[in-house]
Amino acid sequence: MARLLINDLPFHATEGMSLLDAARAAGLDVPSLCHDRRLDAASACRLCEVEVKGQERPLCACATPATEGMEVRTHTPELEAYRRGVLEMLARNYPADAPAQIPEAPFHRLLARYGVEPTGHRDPAKADGTHPYMQVDLSQCIDCYRCVHICAEVQGQFVWKVLERGGRTRVEATGGSLLQSECVSCGACADTCPTGAIVDRSRLELGPAAAWTRTVCPYCGTGCEMQVGVAGDRIVAVKPALDSPVNHGHLCVKGRYGTGFVDAEDRVLHPMVRRDGEWVRVSWDEALDAAVDLLRRVKATHGPEAIGVLGSSRATNEEGFLAQKLARLALGTGNVDCCARVCHAPSAAGLGLALGTGAATNSFADIEKAGSLLVFGANPTENHPIVGTRIKQRALRGVPLVVVDPRRTELARMATVHLALKPGTNMPLLLALAHVIVHEGLEDKAFIEARTVDFEAFAQSLDAWPPERAAEVCGVTADDIRAAARIYATAKPSYMCHGLGVTEHIQGTETVTGLAHLAMLTGNLGVEGGGVNPLRGQNNVQGTAQMGCEPKRMTGYQPMDKALAAHEARWGAKLPGPGLDVLQMVDAARDGHFKALVAIGYDVFLSNPDAAASEAALGNLEGLVVVDLFMNETARAFGTVFLPACSSFEKEGTFMNGDRRVQRVRAAVKPRGEARSDQDILCALGARLGFAEAFTYAGPSEVWDEIRGLWSAVAGISYARLEEGGLQWPCPSEAHPGTAVLHTDAFPVGPRAAFRPQAWNPSSEFPDARWPLQLNTGRSLFHFNAATMTDRTDNALLQPTDRLDVHPDDALAHGLADGDPVKVESRHGTFTMKTHITDQVRPGDLWCTFHSKGIFVNRATGQGRDPVTHTPEYKVTAVTISKV
Amino acid sequence: MNHPQPPETSDKPLATGERLPKTELKDFGPEAVKEILAIAAKYPDKLAATLPALHIAQRDFGFVGLDAMKAVAKALSIPEGHVFGVASFYSMYQKHPVGRHHIQVCTNISCALRGAAKLLEKVSERTGVEPGAGPSADGEWSVEEVECLASCGSGPCLQVNHDIYDEDVDEAKLESILEGCKRGEYRAWAK
């Protein structure tokens, strides 16, 4: 705390405040052009200079800490004249027509405020219109370098650079145009640019926003908060929320620019039913009746176990909860699941078994508190870009980074140690890491003693995996295994995060347990900067599973035996026991025991592995009710009733992100066409099924209050509190601040967590003479999963299609040139896509994204499943390729 | 710290063209990479090694062109844009091939007020080389207009081969500098 005088009035500055912060907090409008709270002070524009008593010359307020006893003047006639002078200098060569184009730009507002008219012209050579989302005209550049700094300090991309010196100084994108550069289209430069030299195209084409709504991004599980700008009920801009603890004023290309799907031409805007093989537009009443008739009929003839409900990981917590309520209460079936099944179910199960809570143990903020970082089977710079940039920034500042990934991803290139293992060999590698830690005496003996049991048996199971043996199996070097183990065990606290490279294997749950073991072994649990942190895939996949869209779990991911009675008491009805998960539902449909499915925002056909098997099974259904924004592949092939849903920009509720944070989702625009929120749809179905009272709510907050009553960990999270910002569960009471780090004193499983001996179970999809190559699949920066949303935005221009990454050796052996179409064949099916030759993949490995429905990669993926969660083995498929 | 020094003086007379850049180089040799990494190891941040690495590039490539900048970025695993920015900021990294005597004339405001434009013209006329046009046919001369050389109180000023440095340069002084160059009194460019 520092007491100072600003323009003769006392002001109490808090720790770390600059004079600029202090003056602005005191309500003074000190002008600045180069300042951005996300960046270090640049002192480039010199506009914020203030007079400080005892100082010969004015000081830059942005770079001067507010200290005790200072006497500051901010708006003396001399300072104001000086500021006008600076602006006049900048305006001399500044395009005269620019202020009228974007009057609200900070520079233009200052020009107006000081009555300065720009007199320059545009230089067409300085314009760059190559990028689909950003328009660049460096005629409007005033050399504040905010774009250069934000690209380096926040995104870590280094696209913008300053060239030359003095009068020749200029800002330029490395690589010629923005599109040709390494730009990842995060838009941070356009967001910070004070003039419009770099500006969102949407601002030029759609005009300024008339109102802003704070909500949560609809894409990945990072849960970035953003401000959605709307004009005339149309989304015209998205800006990051500057004060969000998750994204610190940053967004990625999907969050910032991927809103075009909301008003896509092919969005389904009215309910439909299929009659004689054709989709026919009907009223909501007809459609809901058709759905209910189907469900009633199947229930009457085949029993409730022939019906299933798939909740959506895109929908809100409240809607996930209502989906399970519809299944269990209104339909009487335990068959309820969500797409967590095909991604992070092993994380929830593995962490639940080992530690007691099936969620990330720590927060994203721990990335900045960690002494080292371990990224295991995840590619966050593309799939969780804001988490990725936070990791990147730490690595750039010298924090040791270990990356375990078969591919040389962006983080792998920056890593201290990159273990490029063969897909399917996570377990041997993990055991060898533990082996090194134990054999070199690097384990945390005090933690093991105080907080764990059964260490001896686990330690013995490690004897089978000395690093030399693992090195051979995994295709890495023993020295690298040792180096990685030493970093993780000694540069503490060590933050670990993992992705689908861990879970989408036949030993997914076992591997997550192995990750927990590694953290237990080194005492990296219950501490800031440590933990085991699954990077959840979708905006609300943590939430939907946590809301009970799980065949063996109830609200709060509580086991059925513990929570069933409370639910029965609350809902006043006998509820069914455990049911089928989505893969079992498909199996049962294949065998003819399963007849009707309600699929909410989940394109089962496109997303599940071995599409031929899904096709045969879903074809056996008597009916399939689809709740979605678009005619997805499941609906197109098998749907019988289509209920058009709202996007998250059109409704209220909450999402739960990957660090257990519940955040408010708010409506920015009106529902499109006749679309309704999932909540309205589920309640209408529930009412029509005879449960009108149980499905009547005044709004999502009432649904949330019911959830709070059934799950004590969120009892303290009220909508009123969420207005102040997100809260991390456990948060058992309204006075509780929420929990950033789990397991600080004990585990939900008890005071001590148990080690368990582990072994490796090799995949049956490893290559052989007939199927010599190994296919691995994943996501890219520009698209999201089935690309239902991103394909309907200009992201499709940034990445038009899937490509098959082939190592140059394999390309040579198969006579492939870059761009050649190639047929990929597995035991299960085939697809064709274009070759992309790169040494980012290991020789013998192939990698591709699975976004394009035209290519349909999941026709080739197989039937391997994790035995605990049934999560498919997307990451290992033996294939052969041939030039088309 | 053991940073590489700017190019050393050599008394040995040189054949025409001998000092022209080694344009055949596309990347560092393994020894140079080792040298650069050894320097980088002394800093917490690899970006800090950009300047010494650029000096090594200039020594080995003869000048810091695009290939040399890319080689520095690659050797240090740092962004190319950062290297371009740093290299273009400093007038002691030559971005283009230079002659045996590379003459840099400041034309910033103080020097400009004291006749820098005329001086630059004179240098160009006397050497027969346009500023920024590349070395003369015999490889003897190149001329460059540069930003401030920190002689604002005593301009106009110029420097030859980052070595000799002269203030208040009038016609007579220029003449003696050029004569000195011809007589081999000054350190010649590069090795």
PDB file of C-alpha atoms in Angstrom, chain A residues 249-393:
ATOM      1  CA  GLY A 249      -7.802 -11.570 -21.849  1.00  0.00           C
ATOM      2  CA  HIS A 250      -6.850 -14.008 -24.572  1.00  0.00           C
ATOM      3  CA  LEU A 251      -8.788 -16.233 -26.963  1.00  0.00           C
ATOM      4  CA  CYS A 252      -7.953 -18.597 -29.812  1.00  0.00           C
ATOM      5  CA  VAL A 253      -9.155 -18.656 -33.410  1.00  0.00           C
ATOM      6  CA  LYS A 254     -12.161 -20.809 -32.556  1.00  0.00           C
ATOM      7  CA  GLY A 255     -13.406 -18.752 -29.649  1.00  0.00           C
ATOM      8  CA  ARG A 256     -12.722 -15.372 -31.167  1.00  0.00           C
ATOM      9  CA  TYR A 257     -13.810 -15.968 -34.715  1.00  0.00           C
ATOM     10  CA  GLY A 258     -15.755 -19.245 -34.760  1.00  0.00           C
ATOM     11  CA  THR A 259     -19.256 -17.855 -34.314  1.00  0.00           C
ATOM     12  CA  GLY A 260     -20.374 -18.020 -37.935  1.00  0.00           C
ATOM     13  CA  PHE A 261     -22.192 -21.303 -37.376  1.00  0.00           C
ATOM     14  CA  VAL A 262     -24.920 -19.493 -35.421  1.00  0.00           C
ATOM     15  CA  ASP A 263     -26.286 -17.978 -38.608  1.00  0.00           C
ATOM     16  CA  ALA A 264     -25.137 -20.651 -41.026  1.00  0.00           C
ATOM     17  CA  GLU A 265     -27.397 -21.086 -44.027  1.00  0.00           C
ATOM     18  CA  ASP A 266     -27.993 -24.758 -43.403  1.00  0.00           C
ATOM     19  CA  ARG A 267     -28.936 -24.437 -39.755  1.00  0.00           C
ATOM     20  CA  VAL A 268     -32.115 -26.346 -39.044  1.00  0.00           C
ATOM     21  CA  LEU A 269     -34.614 -23.753 -37.847  1.00  0.00           C
ATOM     22  CA  HIS A 270     -37.797 -25.742 -37.440  1.00  0.00           C
ATOM     23  CA  PRO A 271     -38.781 -29.167 -36.133  1.00  0.00           C
ATOM     24  CA  MET A 272     -38.963 -32.044 -38.594  1.00  0.00           C
ATOM     25  CA  VAL A 273     -40.079 -35.644 -38.707  1.00  0.00           C
ATOM     26  CA  ARG A 274     -39.182 -38.256 -41.271  1.00  0.00           C
ATOM     27  CA  ARG A 275     -42.119 -39.491 -43.300  1.00  0.00           C
ATOM     28  CA  ASP A 276     -41.641 -42.090 -46.025  1.00  0.00           C
ATOM     29  CA  GLY A 277     -37.915 -41.544 -45.851  1.00  0.00           C
ATOM     30  CA  GLU A 278     -38.130 -37.768 -46.295  1.00  0.00           C
ATOM     31  CA  TRP A 279     -37.708 -35.023 -43.696  1.00  0.00           C
ATOM     32  CA  VAL A 280     -40.932 -33.020 -43.394  1.00  0.00           C
ATOM     33  CA  ARG A 281     -41.325 -29.709 -41.571  1.00  0.00           C
ATOM     34  CA  VAL A 282     -43.812 -29.920 -38.718  1.00  0.00           C
ATOM     35  CA  SER A 283     -44.917 -27.884 -35.716  1.00  0.00           C
ATOM     36  CA  TRP A 284     -43.211 -28.275 -32.345  1.00  0.00           C
ATOM     37  CA  ASP A 285     -46.303 -30.042 -31.014  1.00  0.00           C
ATOM     38  CA  GLU A 286     -46.228 -32.599 -33.823  1.00  0.00           C
ATOM     39  CA  ALA A 287     -42.513 -33.161 -33.455  1.00  0.00           C
ATOM     40  CA  LEU A 288     -42.619 -33.546 -29.680  1.00  0.00           C
ATOM     41  CA  ASP A 289     -45.614 -35.885 -30.013  1.00  0.00           C
ATOM     42  CA  ALA A 290     -43.744 -37.947 -32.582  1.00  0.00           C
ATOM     43  CA  ALA A 291     -40.772 -38.240 -30.249  1.00  0.00           C
ATOM     44  CA  VAL A 292     -42.912 -39.149 -27.265  1.00  0.00           C
ATOM     45  CA  ASP A 293     -44.958 -41.657 -29.305  1.00  0.00           C
ATOM     46  CA  LEU A 294     -41.755 -43.376 -30.336  1.00  0.00           C
ATOM     47  CA  LEU A 295     -40.388 -43.512 -26.798  1.00  0.00           C
ATOM     48  CA  ARG A 296     -43.703 -44.712 -25.332  1.00  0.00           C
ATOM     49  CA  ARG A 297     -44.133 -47.343 -28.008  1.00  0.00           C
ATOM     50  CA  VAL A 298     -40.627 -48.747 -27.575  1.00  0.00           C
ATOM     51  CA  LYS A 299     -40.963 -48.679 -23.818  1.00  0.00           C
ATOM     52  CA  ALA A 300     -44.264 -50.559 -23.995  1.00  0.00           C
ATOM     53  CA  THR A 301     -43.085 -53.214 -26.434  1.00  0.00           C
ATOM     54  CA  HIS A 302     -39.387 -53.632 -25.555  1.00  0.00           C
ATOM     55  CA  GLY A 303     -39.116 -52.154 -22.063  1.00  0.00           C
ATOM     56  CA  PRO A 304     -37.245 -49.070 -20.882  1.00  0.00           C
ATOM     57  CA  GLU A 305     -33.886 -50.796 -21.311  1.00  0.00           C
ATOM     58  CA  ALA A 306     -34.415 -50.561 -25.094  1.00  0.00           C
ATOM     59  CA  ILE A 307     -34.251 -46.742 -24.867  1.00  0.00           C
ATOM     60  CA  GLY A 308     -31.227 -44.550 -24.324  1.00  0.00           C
ATOM     61  CA  VAL A 309     -30.452 -40.841 -23.945  1.00  0.00           C
ATOM     62  CA  LEU A 310     -27.192 -39.178 -24.932  1.00  0.00           C
ATOM     63  CA  GLY A 311     -26.622 -35.858 -23.181  1.00  0.00           C
ATOM     64  CA  SER A 312     -24.593 -33.243 -24.956  1.00  0.00           C
ATOM     65  CA  SER A 313     -21.199 -32.016 -23.855  1.00  0.00           C
ATOM     66  CA  ARG A 314     -22.001 -28.800 -25.721  1.00  0.00           C
ATOM     67  CA  ALA A 315     -25.074 -28.121 -23.606  1.00  0.00           C
ATOM     68  CA  THR A 316     -25.219 -26.528 -20.163  1.00  0.00           C
ATOM     69  CA  ASN A 317     -24.936 -28.280 -16.814  1.00  0.00           C
ATOM     70  CA  GLU A 318     -28.623 -27.705 -16.272  1.00  0.00           C
ATOM     71  CA  GLU A 319     -29.446 -29.386 -19.584  1.00  0.00           C
ATOM     72  CA  GLY A 320     -27.126 -32.312 -18.858  1.00  0.00           C
ATOM     73  CA  PHE A 321     -28.897 -32.764 -15.576  1.00  0.00           C
ATOM     74  CA  LEU A 322     -32.296 -32.665 -17.279  1.00  0.00           C
ATOM     75  CA  ALA A 323     -31.134 -35.231 -19.844  1.00  0.00           C
ATOM     76  CA  GLN A 324     -30.342 -37.736 -17.105  1.00  0.00           C
ATOM     77  CA  LYS A 325     -33.566 -36.827 -15.331  1.00  0.00           C
ATOM     78  CA  LEU A 326     -35.495 -37.465 -18.521  1.00  0.00           C
ATOM     79  CA  ALA A 327     -33.821 -40.847 -18.937  1.00  0.00           C
ATOM     80  CA  ARG A 328     -33.980 -42.048 -15.352  1.00  0.00           C
ATOM     81  CA  LEU A 329     -37.226 -40.491 -14.164  1.00  0.00           C
ATOM     82  CA  ALA A 330     -39.435 -39.963 -17.219  1.00  0.00           C
ATOM     83  CA  LEU A 331     -38.281 -42.924 -19.311  1.00  0.00           C
ATOM     84  CA  GLY A 332     -37.221 -45.213 -16.479  1.00  0.00           C
ATOM     85  CA  THR A 333     -34.014 -46.220 -18.195  1.00  0.00           C
ATOM     86  CA  GLY A 334     -30.479 -46.219 -16.846  1.00  0.00           C
ATOM     87  CA  ASN A 335     -29.119 -45.957 -20.368  1.00  0.00           C
ATOM     88  CA  VAL A 336     -27.768 -42.437 -20.270  1.00  0.00           C
ATOM     89  CA  ASP A 337     -24.365 -41.334 -21.382  1.00  0.00           C
ATOM     90  CA  CYS A 338     -22.500 -38.528 -23.098  1.00  0.00           C
ATOM     91  CA  CYS A 339     -19.504 -38.124 -25.338  1.00  0.00           C
ATOM     92  CA  ALA A 340     -17.108 -38.164 -22.365  1.00  0.00           C
ATOM     93  CA  ARG A 341     -17.300 -41.884 -23.118  1.00  0.00           C
ATOM     94  CA  VAL A 342     -15.257 -41.430 -26.241  1.00  0.00           C
ATOM     95  CA  CYS A 343     -12.724 -39.012 -24.751  1.00  0.00           C
ATOM     96  CA  HIS A 344     -11.940 -38.472 -21.084  1.00  0.00           C
ATOM     97  CA  ALA A 345     -14.056 -41.095 -19.302  1.00  0.00           C
ATOM     98  CA  PRO A 346     -10.789 -42.878 -18.375  1.00  0.00           C
ATOM     99  CA  SER A 347      -9.563 -39.689 -16.693  1.00  0.00           C
ATOM    100  CA  ALA A 348     -12.675 -39.442 -14.592  1.00  0.00           C
ATOM    101  CA  ALA A 349     -12.585 -43.162 -13.812  1.00  0.00           C
ATOM    102  CA  GLY A 350      -8.812 -43.397 -13.273  1.00  0.00           C
ATOM    103  CA  LEU A 351      -8.580 -40.338 -11.049  1.00  0.00           C
ATOM    104  CA  GLY A 352     -11.789 -41.318  -9.294  1.00  0.00           C
ATOM    105  CA  LEU A 353     -10.382 -44.746  -8.463  1.00  0.00           C
ATOM    106  CA  ALA A 354      -6.925 -43.572  -7.474  1.00  0.00           C
ATOM    107  CA  LEU A 355      -7.680 -40.317  -5.665  1.00  0.00           C
ATOM    108  CA  GLY A 356     -11.450 -40.093  -5.284  1.00  0.00           C
ATOM    109  CA  THR A 357     -12.319 -37.172  -7.558  1.00  0.00           C
ATOM    110  CA  GLY A 358     -12.648 -37.679 -11.300  1.00  0.00           C
ATOM    111  CA  ALA A 359     -11.492 -34.243 -12.312  1.00  0.00           C
ATOM    112  CA  ALA A 360      -8.381 -32.103 -12.569  1.00  0.00           C
ATOM    113  CA  THR A 361      -6.695 -31.859  -9.186  1.00  0.00           C
ATOM    114  CA  ASN A 362      -5.345 -28.366  -9.826  1.00  0.00           C
ATOM    115  CA  SER A 363      -6.113 -25.184 -11.739  1.00  0.00           C
ATOM    116  CA  PHE A 364      -4.802 -23.688 -14.950  1.00  0.00           C
ATOM    117  CA  ALA A 365      -3.258 -20.950 -12.765  1.00  0.00           C
ATOM    118  CA  ASP A 366      -0.867 -23.616 -11.462  1.00  0.00           C
ATOM    119  CA  ILE A 367       0.910 -23.612 -14.813  1.00  0.00           C
ATOM    120  CA  GLU A 368       2.496 -20.320 -13.755  1.00  0.00           C
ATOM    121  CA  LYS A 369       3.358 -21.704 -10.315  1.00  0.00           C
ATOM    122  CA  ALA A 370       5.049 -24.895 -11.493  1.00  0.00           C
ATOM    123  CA  GLY A 371       8.766 -25.588 -11.390  1.00  0.00           C
ATOM    124  CA  SER A 372       8.436 -27.954 -14.338  1.00  0.00           C
ATOM    125  CA  LEU A 373       5.742 -29.004 -16.778  1.00  0.00           C
ATOM    126  CA  LEU A 374       4.869 -32.455 -18.084  1.00  0.00           C
ATOM    127  CA  VAL A 375       2.528 -32.636 -21.073  1.00  0.00           C
ATOM    128  CA  PHE A 376       1.509 -36.238 -21.612  1.00  0.00           C
ATOM    129  CA  GLY A 377      -0.414 -37.225 -24.729  1.00  0.00           C
ATOM    130  CA  ALA A 378      -1.819 -33.776 -25.343  1.00  0.00           C
ATOM    131  CA  ASN A 379      -1.319 -31.071 -27.941  1.00  0.00           C
ATOM    132  CA  PRO A 380      -2.665 -28.058 -26.081  1.00  0.00           C
ATOM    133  CA  THR A 381      -1.386 -25.362 -28.434  1.00  0.00           C
ATOM    134  CA  GLU A 382      -3.904 -26.678 -30.971  1.00  0.00           C
ATOM    135  CA  ASN A 383      -6.598 -28.310 -28.878  1.00  0.00           C
ATOM    136  CA  HIS A 384      -6.634 -26.125 -25.764  1.00  0.00           C
ATOM    137  CA  PRO A 385      -4.888 -23.107 -27.221  1.00  0.00           C
ATOM    138  CA  ILE A 386      -5.129 -20.847 -24.198  1.00  0.00           C
ATOM    139  CA  VAL A 387      -3.692 -23.541 -21.929  1.00  0.00           C
ATOM    140  CA  GLY A 388      -1.142 -24.100 -24.689  1.00  0.00           C
ATOM    141  CA  THR A 389      -0.049 -20.472 -24.747  1.00  0.00           C
ATOM    142  CA  ARG A 390       0.272 -20.425 -20.978  1.00  0.00           C
ATOM    143  CA  ILE A 391       2.541 -23.481 -21.134  1.00  0.00           C
ATOM    144  CA  LYS A 392       4.441 -21.958 -24.041  1.00  0.00           C
ATOM    145  CA  GLN A 393       5.077 -18.738 -22.179  1.00  0.00           C
TER     146      GLN A 393
END
